[in-house]
Coordinates of C-alpha atoms in Angstrom, one line a residue:
Chain M
M1 CA 21.6 -3.3 -33.7
F2 CA 23.1 -4.5 -30.5
K3 CA 19.8 -4.7 -28.9
K4 CA 18.3 -6.7 -31.8
K5 CA 21.1 -9.2 -31.5
H6 CA 20.5 -9.3 -27.7
E7 CA 16.8 -10.0 -28.2
D8 CA 17.3 -12.8 -30.7
E9 CA 19.7 -14.4 -28.3
Y10 CA 17.0 -14.6 -25.7
L11 CA 14.4 -15.8 -28.2
D12 CA 16.6 -18.8 -29.1
N13 CA 17.4 -19.6 -25.6
E14 CA 14.6 -18.2 -23.3
Y15 CA 15.8 -17.1 -20.0
I16 CA 13.8 -19.0 -17.4
E17 CA 14.8 -18.3 -13.9
E18 CA 15.4 -21.0 -11.3
P19 CA 12.5 -21.0 -8.8
D20 CA 13.3 -19.1 -5.7
D21 CA 13.4 -20.9 -2.3
T22 CA 9.8 -20.6 -1.2
S23 CA 10.4 -21.8 2.4
E24 CA 10.5 -18.2 3.6
Q25 CA 7.2 -17.4 1.9
Q26 CA 5.6 -20.5 3.5
D27 CA 6.4 -19.0 6.9
D28 CA 4.2 -16.0 6.2
V29 CA 1.2 -18.1 5.2
E30 CA -1.5 -17.8 7.8
T31 CA -4.8 -19.6 8.0
V32 CA -7.5 -17.6 9.9
V33 CA -10.8 -18.9 11.2
G34 CA -12.9 -15.8 11.9
P35 CA -15.3 -15.3 14.9
S36 CA -18.5 -16.1 12.9
V37 CA -17.0 -19.0 11.1
H38 CA -17.5 -22.7 12.0
V39 CA -15.1 -25.2 10.5
E40 CA -16.0 -28.9 10.5
G41 CA -13.5 -31.6 9.7
D42 CA -9.8 -32.1 9.9
F43 CA -8.1 -28.8 9.7
V44 CA -4.5 -29.1 8.4
S45 CA -2.2 -26.3 7.4
N46 CA 1.5 -25.9 6.5
G47 CA 1.6 -22.4 8.0
N48 CA 0.4 -20.6 11.1
I49 CA -3.2 -21.1 12.1
M50 CA -5.2 -18.5 14.0
V51 CA -8.6 -19.6 15.4
K52 CA -11.1 -17.0 16.4
G53 CA -14.3 -19.0 15.7
S54 CA -15.1 -22.7 16.3
V55 CA -13.5 -25.8 14.9
S56 CA -15.1 -29.3 15.2
G57 CA -12.3 -31.6 14.1
N58 CA -8.6 -32.1 14.5
V59 CA -6.4 -29.1 14.1
K60 CA -2.9 -29.8 12.8
T61 CA 0.1 -27.6 11.9
S62 CA 3.8 -27.8 12.2
K63 CA 4.0 -24.1 12.9
L64 CA 2.2 -21.8 15.3
L65 CA -1.4 -22.3 16.4
T66 CA -3.0 -19.3 18.1
T67 CA -6.5 -19.4 19.5
E68 CA -8.3 -16.2 20.7
P69 CA -10.5 -15.7 23.7
G70 CA -14.0 -17.0 22.9
S71 CA -12.8 -19.5 20.3
Q72 CA -13.6 -23.2 20.6
I73 CA -11.8 -26.3 19.4
L74 CA -13.7 -29.6 19.9
A75 CA -11.0 -32.2 18.9
N76 CA -7.3 -33.0 19.2
V77 CA -4.8 -30.3 18.5
S78 CA -1.3 -30.8 17.2
A79 CA 1.1 -27.9 16.5
G80 CA 4.8 -26.8 16.5
D81 CA 4.1 -24.0 19.0
A82 CA 0.7 -22.9 20.4
I83 CA -0.8 -20.0 22.3
I84 CA -4.2 -21.0 23.7
A85 CA -6.6 -18.3 24.8
G86 CA -9.9 -20.0 24.0
N87 CA -11.5 -23.3 24.9
V88 CA -10.1 -26.6 23.8
K89 CA -11.9 -29.9 24.4
G90 CA -9.4 -32.5 23.3
N91 CA -5.8 -33.5 23.7
V92 CA -3.2 -30.8 22.9
K93 CA 0.2 -32.0 21.5
V94 CA 2.8 -29.4 21.0
S95 CA 6.3 -30.2 19.9
E96 CA 7.9 -27.0 21.2
Q97 CA 6.3 -24.3 23.4
L98 CA 2.7 -24.2 24.7
E99 CA 1.4 -21.0 26.2
I100 CA -1.9 -21.1 28.0
T101 CA -3.3 -17.7 28.8
A102 CA -5.7 -16.6 31.6
T103 CA -8.8 -16.8 29.4
A104 CA -8.1 -20.4 28.3
Q105 CA -9.9 -23.6 29.3
V106 CA -8.3 -26.9 28.3
L107 CA -10.1 -30.2 28.9
G108 CA -7.7 -32.9 27.8
D109 CA -4.2 -34.2 28.0
I110 CA -1.3 -31.9 27.3
S111 CA 2.0 -32.8 25.8
C112 CA 4.7 -30.3 25.1
Q113 CA 8.4 -29.4 25.7
V114 CA 8.0 -26.0 27.3
L115 CA 4.8 -25.0 29.1
V116 CA 3.8 -21.5 30.1
V117 CA 0.6 -21.2 32.1
E118 CA -0.8 -17.8 33.0
G119 CA -2.7 -17.3 36.3
G120 CA -6.4 -17.9 35.8
A121 CA -6.1 -20.6 33.1
L122 CA -8.3 -23.7 33.7
I123 CA -6.8 -27.1 32.8
K124 CA -8.1 -30.6 33.4
G125 CA -6.0 -33.4 32.1
K126 CA -2.6 -35.1 32.2
V127 CA 0.5 -32.9 31.5
T128 CA 3.4 -34.7 29.9
M129 CA 6.6 -32.8 29.2
K130 CA 9.1 -34.5 27.0
G131 CA 12.9 -34.1 27.0
L132 CA 13.2 -33.5 30.7
S133 CA 15.8 -35.5 32.6
I134 CA 16.5 -35.1 36.3
D135 CA 19.7 -36.7 37.5
T136 CA 19.9 -37.6 41.2
P137 CA 23.3 -38.8 42.8
A138 CA 21.9 -42.4 43.0
S139 CA 20.7 -42.4 39.5
K140 CA 24.0 -40.9 38.3
S141 CA 26.0 -43.9 39.6
R142 CA 23.4 -46.3 38.2
S143 CA 23.4 -44.5 34.9
K144 CA 27.2 -44.7 34.7
K145 CA 27.0 -48.5 35.0
A146 CA 24.1 -48.7 32.5
A147 CA 25.7 -46.2 30.1
S148 CA 27.3 -48.9 28.1
K149 CA 24.0 -50.8 27.7
S150 CA 21.5 -48.2 26.7
D151 CA 20.5 -44.6 27.0
T152 CA 17.3 -43.8 29.0
S153 CA 14.9 -40.9 28.6
D154 CA 12.8 -39.7 31.5
T155 CA 9.4 -38.1 31.4
E156 CA 7.7 -36.3 34.1
E157 CA 4.0 -36.6 34.5
T158 CA 1.8 -34.5 36.6
E159 CA -1.9 -34.4 37.0
Chain B
M1 CA 8.0 -12.7 -33.5
Y2 CA 5.8 -10.5 -31.4
V3 CA 2.1 -9.6 -31.6
Y4 CA 0.6 -6.7 -29.6
L5 CA -3.0 -6.9 -28.5
Y6 CA -4.3 -3.3 -27.8
D7 CA -7.3 -2.8 -25.6
N8 CA -10.1 -0.8 -27.1
F9 CA -9.9 2.0 -24.5
L10 CA -6.4 2.9 -25.8
K11 CA -8.1 4.6 -28.7
K12 CA -8.7 7.6 -26.4
K13 CA -6.6 10.7 -27.2
K14 CA -5.0 10.8 -23.8
F15 CA -3.1 7.6 -24.5
V16 CA -1.6 8.6 -27.9
T17 CA 1.6 10.0 -26.4
T18 CA 2.1 6.9 -24.2
L19 CA 1.5 4.5 -27.0
R20 CA 3.9 6.4 -29.3
A21 CA 6.6 6.3 -26.7
I22 CA 6.0 2.5 -26.3
E23 CA 6.1 1.9 -30.0
H24 CA 9.4 3.9 -30.4
K25 CA 11.0 2.0 -27.6
L26 CA 9.9 -1.4 -29.0
M27 CA 11.4 -0.4 -32.3
D28 CA 14.7 0.5 -30.6
F29 CA 14.8 -2.9 -28.9
G30 CA 13.9 -4.6 -32.2
I31 CA 10.9 -6.3 -30.8
S32 CA 8.1 -4.3 -32.5
G33 CA 5.4 -6.4 -34.2
K34 CA 1.9 -6.5 -35.5
I35 CA -0.7 -4.6 -33.6
L36 CA -4.2 -6.0 -33.2
R37 CA -7.1 -4.3 -31.4
L38 CA -9.4 -6.1 -29.1
Q39 CA -13.0 -5.7 -30.3
Q40 CA -16.1 -6.3 -28.3
F41 CA -17.4 -9.3 -30.3
V42 CA -14.1 -10.8 -31.3
D43 CA -12.8 -13.8 -29.3
P44 CA -9.1 -13.0 -28.4
R45 CA -8.5 -16.8 -28.3
R46 CA -9.1 -17.1 -32.0
M47 CA -7.0 -14.1 -32.8
I48 CA -4.1 -15.5 -30.8
E49 CA -4.4 -19.0 -32.3
D50 CA -4.4 -17.5 -35.8
E51 CA -1.2 -15.6 -35.1
I52 CA 0.5 -18.6 -33.5
R53 CA -0.2 -20.5 -36.7
R54 CA 1.7 -17.8 -38.5
G55 CA 4.7 -18.3 -36.3
V56 CA 4.2 -15.8 -33.6
K57 CA 6.1 -16.7 -30.4
T58 CA 5.0 -14.0 -28.0
I59 CA 1.7 -12.3 -27.4
V60 CA 1.9 -9.0 -25.6
I61 CA -1.2 -7.6 -24.0
V62 CA -1.4 -3.8 -23.9
G63 CA -3.9 -2.3 -21.5
N64 CA -4.8 -2.7 -17.8
D65 CA -5.7 -5.4 -15.3
D66 CA -9.0 -6.0 -17.0
T67 CA -7.4 -6.5 -20.4
F68 CA -4.8 -8.9 -19.0
A69 CA -7.3 -10.9 -17.1
Y70 CA -9.8 -11.0 -20.0
V71 CA -7.3 -12.2 -22.6
L72 CA -5.6 -14.7 -20.4
S73 CA -8.8 -16.2 -19.1
K74 CA -9.8 -16.9 -22.7
A75 CA -6.3 -18.0 -23.9
A76 CA -5.0 -19.8 -20.8
T77 CA -4.8 -23.2 -22.6
I78 CA -2.8 -21.8 -25.5
D79 CA 0.9 -22.8 -25.3
T80 CA 2.7 -19.6 -25.9
T81 CA 4.5 -16.8 -23.9
F82 CA 2.6 -13.8 -22.8
G83 CA 3.9 -10.3 -22.2
F84 CA 2.2 -7.3 -20.6
I85 CA 2.5 -3.6 -21.2
P86 CA 0.4 -1.8 -18.6
V87 CA -1.1 1.5 -19.6
G88 CA -3.3 3.9 -17.6
P89 CA -4.8 3.3 -14.1
N90 CA -6.0 0.0 -12.6
N91 CA -2.8 -1.9 -13.0
S92 CA -2.2 -3.8 -9.7
M93 CA -1.3 -7.0 -11.5
A94 CA 1.5 -5.3 -13.3
E95 CA 2.9 -4.3 -9.9
V96 CA 2.8 -7.9 -8.8
L97 CA 4.5 -9.0 -12.0
G98 CA 7.2 -6.3 -11.5
I99 CA 6.3 -4.5 -14.8
P100 CA 6.4 -0.7 -14.8
S101 CA 3.7 1.2 -16.5
G102 CA 4.1 2.7 -20.0
D103 CA 7.3 2.5 -22.0
G104 CA 9.2 1.2 -18.9
A105 CA 7.6 -2.2 -19.6
C106 CA 9.5 -2.5 -22.9
D107 CA 12.7 -3.0 -20.9
V108 CA 11.1 -5.9 -19.0
L109 CA 9.8 -7.3 -22.3
S110 CA 13.1 -7.2 -24.0
K111 CA 14.8 -9.1 -21.1
R112 CA 12.4 -12.0 -21.5
R113 CA 12.5 -13.2 -17.9
I114 CA 9.9 -15.9 -18.1
E115 CA 8.0 -17.5 -15.2
S116 CA 5.3 -20.2 -15.3
L117 CA 2.4 -19.2 -13.1
D118 CA -0.5 -21.1 -11.6
I119 CA -4.0 -19.9 -12.4
G120 CA -7.4 -20.5 -11.0
T121 CA -10.0 -22.6 -12.8
V122 CA -13.6 -23.3 -12.3
S123 CA -13.1 -26.9 -13.3
N124 CA -16.8 -28.0 -13.6
K125 CA -17.5 -25.0 -15.9
N126 CA -14.2 -25.1 -17.8
K127 CA -13.4 -21.5 -17.1
Y128 CA -10.1 -19.9 -16.0
F129 CA -9.5 -16.8 -13.9
I130 CA -6.4 -14.7 -13.6
A131 CA -7.3 -12.0 -11.1
K132 CA -10.1 -13.2 -8.8
L133 CA -13.3 -15.1 -8.4
E134 CA -16.0 -13.4 -6.3
I135 CA -19.2 -14.7 -4.8
P136 CA -21.2 -11.9 -3.1
A137 CA -22.9 -12.6 0.2
A138 CA -25.0 -15.8 -0.2
A139 CA -26.0 -18.9 1.7
I140 CA -23.0 -21.0 0.9
A141 CA -21.0 -23.8 2.4
V142 CA -17.4 -24.2 1.3
S143 CA -15.5 -27.4 1.4
Y144 CA -11.7 -27.3 1.2
D145 CA -9.6 -30.1 -0.3
D146 CA -12.2 -32.6 0.9
L147 CA -10.8 -32.1 4.4
F148 CA -13.1 -29.6 6.1
T149 CA -16.0 -27.4 5.5
A150 CA -16.4 -23.7 6.5
S151 CA -19.8 -22.1 7.0
S152 CA -21.0 -18.8 8.5
S153 CA -22.9 -18.8 11.8
T154 CA -24.7 -15.7 10.5
G155 CA -26.1 -17.6 7.5
L156 CA -24.7 -15.5 4.6
A157 CA -21.1 -15.2 3.6
E158 CA -19.0 -13.7 0.8
L159 CA -16.2 -15.7 -0.8
I160 CA -13.2 -14.2 -2.7
V161 CA -10.6 -16.4 -4.4
T162 CA -7.6 -14.4 -5.5
N163 CA -4.8 -15.4 -7.9
L164 CA -2.7 -12.6 -9.3
I165 CA -4.0 -9.6 -7.4
P166 CA -3.6 -8.9 -3.7
Y167 CA -6.9 -8.8 -1.8
E168 CA -7.6 -5.6 0.1
W169 CA -10.6 -5.9 2.5
N170 CA -10.3 -2.7 4.5
R171 CA -9.2 0.3 2.6
R172 CA -8.8 2.3 5.8
W173 CA -6.2 0.0 7.2
S174 CA -5.1 -1.2 3.8
N175 CA -4.9 -4.9 4.6
L176 CA -3.2 -6.3 1.6
T177 CA -2.4 -10.0 1.2
T178 CA 0.7 -11.2 -0.5
V179 CA 0.4 -12.9 -3.9
R180 CA 2.0 -16.3 -4.4
P181 CA 1.2 -17.5 -7.9
Q182 CA 3.8 -20.3 -7.7
D183 CA 3.0 -22.0 -4.4
R184 CA 0.6 -24.5 -5.9
Q185 CA -2.3 -23.1 -3.8
L186 CA -4.9 -20.5 -4.1
D187 CA -6.1 -18.2 -1.3
A188 CA -9.7 -18.1 -0.3
F189 CA -11.2 -15.3 1.8
F190 CA -14.4 -16.2 3.5
R191 CA -16.3 -13.3 5.0
P192 CA -19.6 -13.8 7.0
L193 CA -22.2 -11.1 6.6
V194 CA -22.6 -9.7 10.2
K195 CA -25.0 -6.8 9.5
H196 CA -27.3 -6.2 6.6
G197 CA -28.5 -2.6 6.7
V198 CA -30.6 -0.7 4.2
V199 CA -27.7 1.4 3.0
R200 CA -24.8 -1.0 3.4
K201 CA -23.8 -4.4 4.6
V202 CA -21.1 -5.1 7.1
L203 CA -18.8 -8.1 6.5
E204 CA -16.5 -9.7 9.1
D205 CA -12.8 -9.6 8.6
P206 CA -12.0 -12.5 6.3
S207 CA -11.2 -16.1 7.3
V208 CA -8.2 -17.1 5.2
F209 CA -7.7 -20.5 3.8
Q210 CA -5.2 -21.9 1.3
F211 CA -6.5 -24.7 -0.9
R212 CA -6.0 -26.8 -4.0
I213 CA -9.6 -27.8 -4.6
L214 CA -12.5 -25.9 -3.2
E215 CA -16.2 -26.8 -3.6
V216 CA -18.9 -24.2 -3.1
E217 CA -22.5 -25.3 -2.7
S218 CA -25.7 -23.4 -2.1
I219 CA -27.2 -24.2 1.3
D220 CA -30.7 -23.0 0.6
G221 CA -30.9 -24.5 -2.9
Y222 CA -31.1 -21.1 -4.7
P223 CA -28.4 -20.2 -7.2
F224 CA -25.7 -17.7 -6.1
E225 CA -23.9 -15.1 -8.2
V226 CA -20.3 -15.9 -9.3
Y227 CA -18.1 -13.2 -10.8
I228 CA -15.2 -14.8 -12.7
D229 CA -12.8 -12.0 -13.5
G230 CA -15.7 -9.7 -13.6
H231 CA -18.0 -11.9 -15.7
M232 CA -21.2 -12.9 -13.8
S233 CA -23.0 -16.2 -13.9
K234 CA -25.4 -17.9 -11.5
E235 CA -24.5 -21.3 -10.1
K236 CA -25.7 -23.8 -7.5
H237 CA -22.4 -25.7 -7.2
I238 CA -18.9 -24.9 -8.4
V239 CA -15.5 -26.6 -8.0
I240 CA -12.5 -24.2 -8.0
S241 CA -9.1 -25.6 -8.4
M242 CA -5.6 -24.5 -9.4
A243 CA -4.1 -25.1 -12.8
K244 CA -0.5 -25.7 -12.2
E245 CA 2.0 -23.6 -14.2
R246 CA -0.6 -23.0 -16.8
I247 CA 0.7 -19.7 -18.2
R248 CA 4.1 -18.5 -19.2
V249 CA 4.5 -14.8 -18.5
I250 CA 7.4 -12.3 -19.0
V251 CA 8.0 -10.8 -15.6
G252 CA 10.1 -8.0 -14.2
R253 CA 13.0 -8.2 -11.7
D254 CA 10.9 -6.4 -9.1
R255 CA 8.1 -8.9 -9.1
Q256 CA 6.4 -9.7 -5.7
F257 CA 6.9 -13.5 -5.7

């Protein structure tokens, strides 16, 4: 009897759960381009991307991009973090850490916050690291005077 | 009011005890109802529509993955709540939905925890799929969300689009994907054919893409086979998309999404 009443209660007012927070699920989502797969066009993903084959077109993700030895990307790359072990012919823009392994070849400009290059990696291009500020004694005194006017941000460029 | 759709295979003697236990429990909960049996030449959509006209609020499918996929692919456009009582083997969708097999499913049913789920649709053919869509190795090019195309450097590739069942591509290592029927995207697994022997074919590990709209086109102009929840047809061009929150299903607490 109790159960009958219980069931009717639910029938009148169906129990629809609030959707769970899916942000954690999104983290697990991984897009994989296999070794025998060729992708053409702008390749955009909300999750991690792993490239084992070839991509002719821009690659964009806010998460981690991993390319394996033998892979090829022929366009610009934009990622949150990246581990490059294959060939990239295009500019690489990473907002956090970029790791270039020994098997990697990068032909293009690199922009990142933290750069890790393994011995044997081949790079040709301009490297720009954002968020770096080096204070010399002279610049310190100057910066004290200019502090009231505006803040400055320095970038270091190497070739 | 509940209506129970029994699959035809449940007529077998070995299921008598299970069905009796289920029916007793449903009676205990006060949610027992009319029992209809699915027949080979009877359209389940019509059966459901008739019952809804009589005031039925919940359609409960009793059977396995095939029964659930078959009924829902036909009745996906009907605005009602669906329940599921898994019986026997081949019930991976029930696991995803957090519904235990046999009379344990009656507890889930009585709690009426309802979730709206996305399902796959072959939009240019007006067909829905609940479990998966499969294209065996063929010369196909696949375009994702009008952004990029993927093709196989070996010429032939297999394509699997999953919805409510996890995709396992290597039984030995049991690579199972997670099921996300509420993420507004479908998962596509693109597998180039790397070796075509006399006895067996060897497929590469899948390339995985998430998409909203996917177009599959024949490269060589010949039609390719398409299995939509097990039903085969031959097509030259199909458009697969996601029907957002199309079905309302009673799910368990232990669901995988």
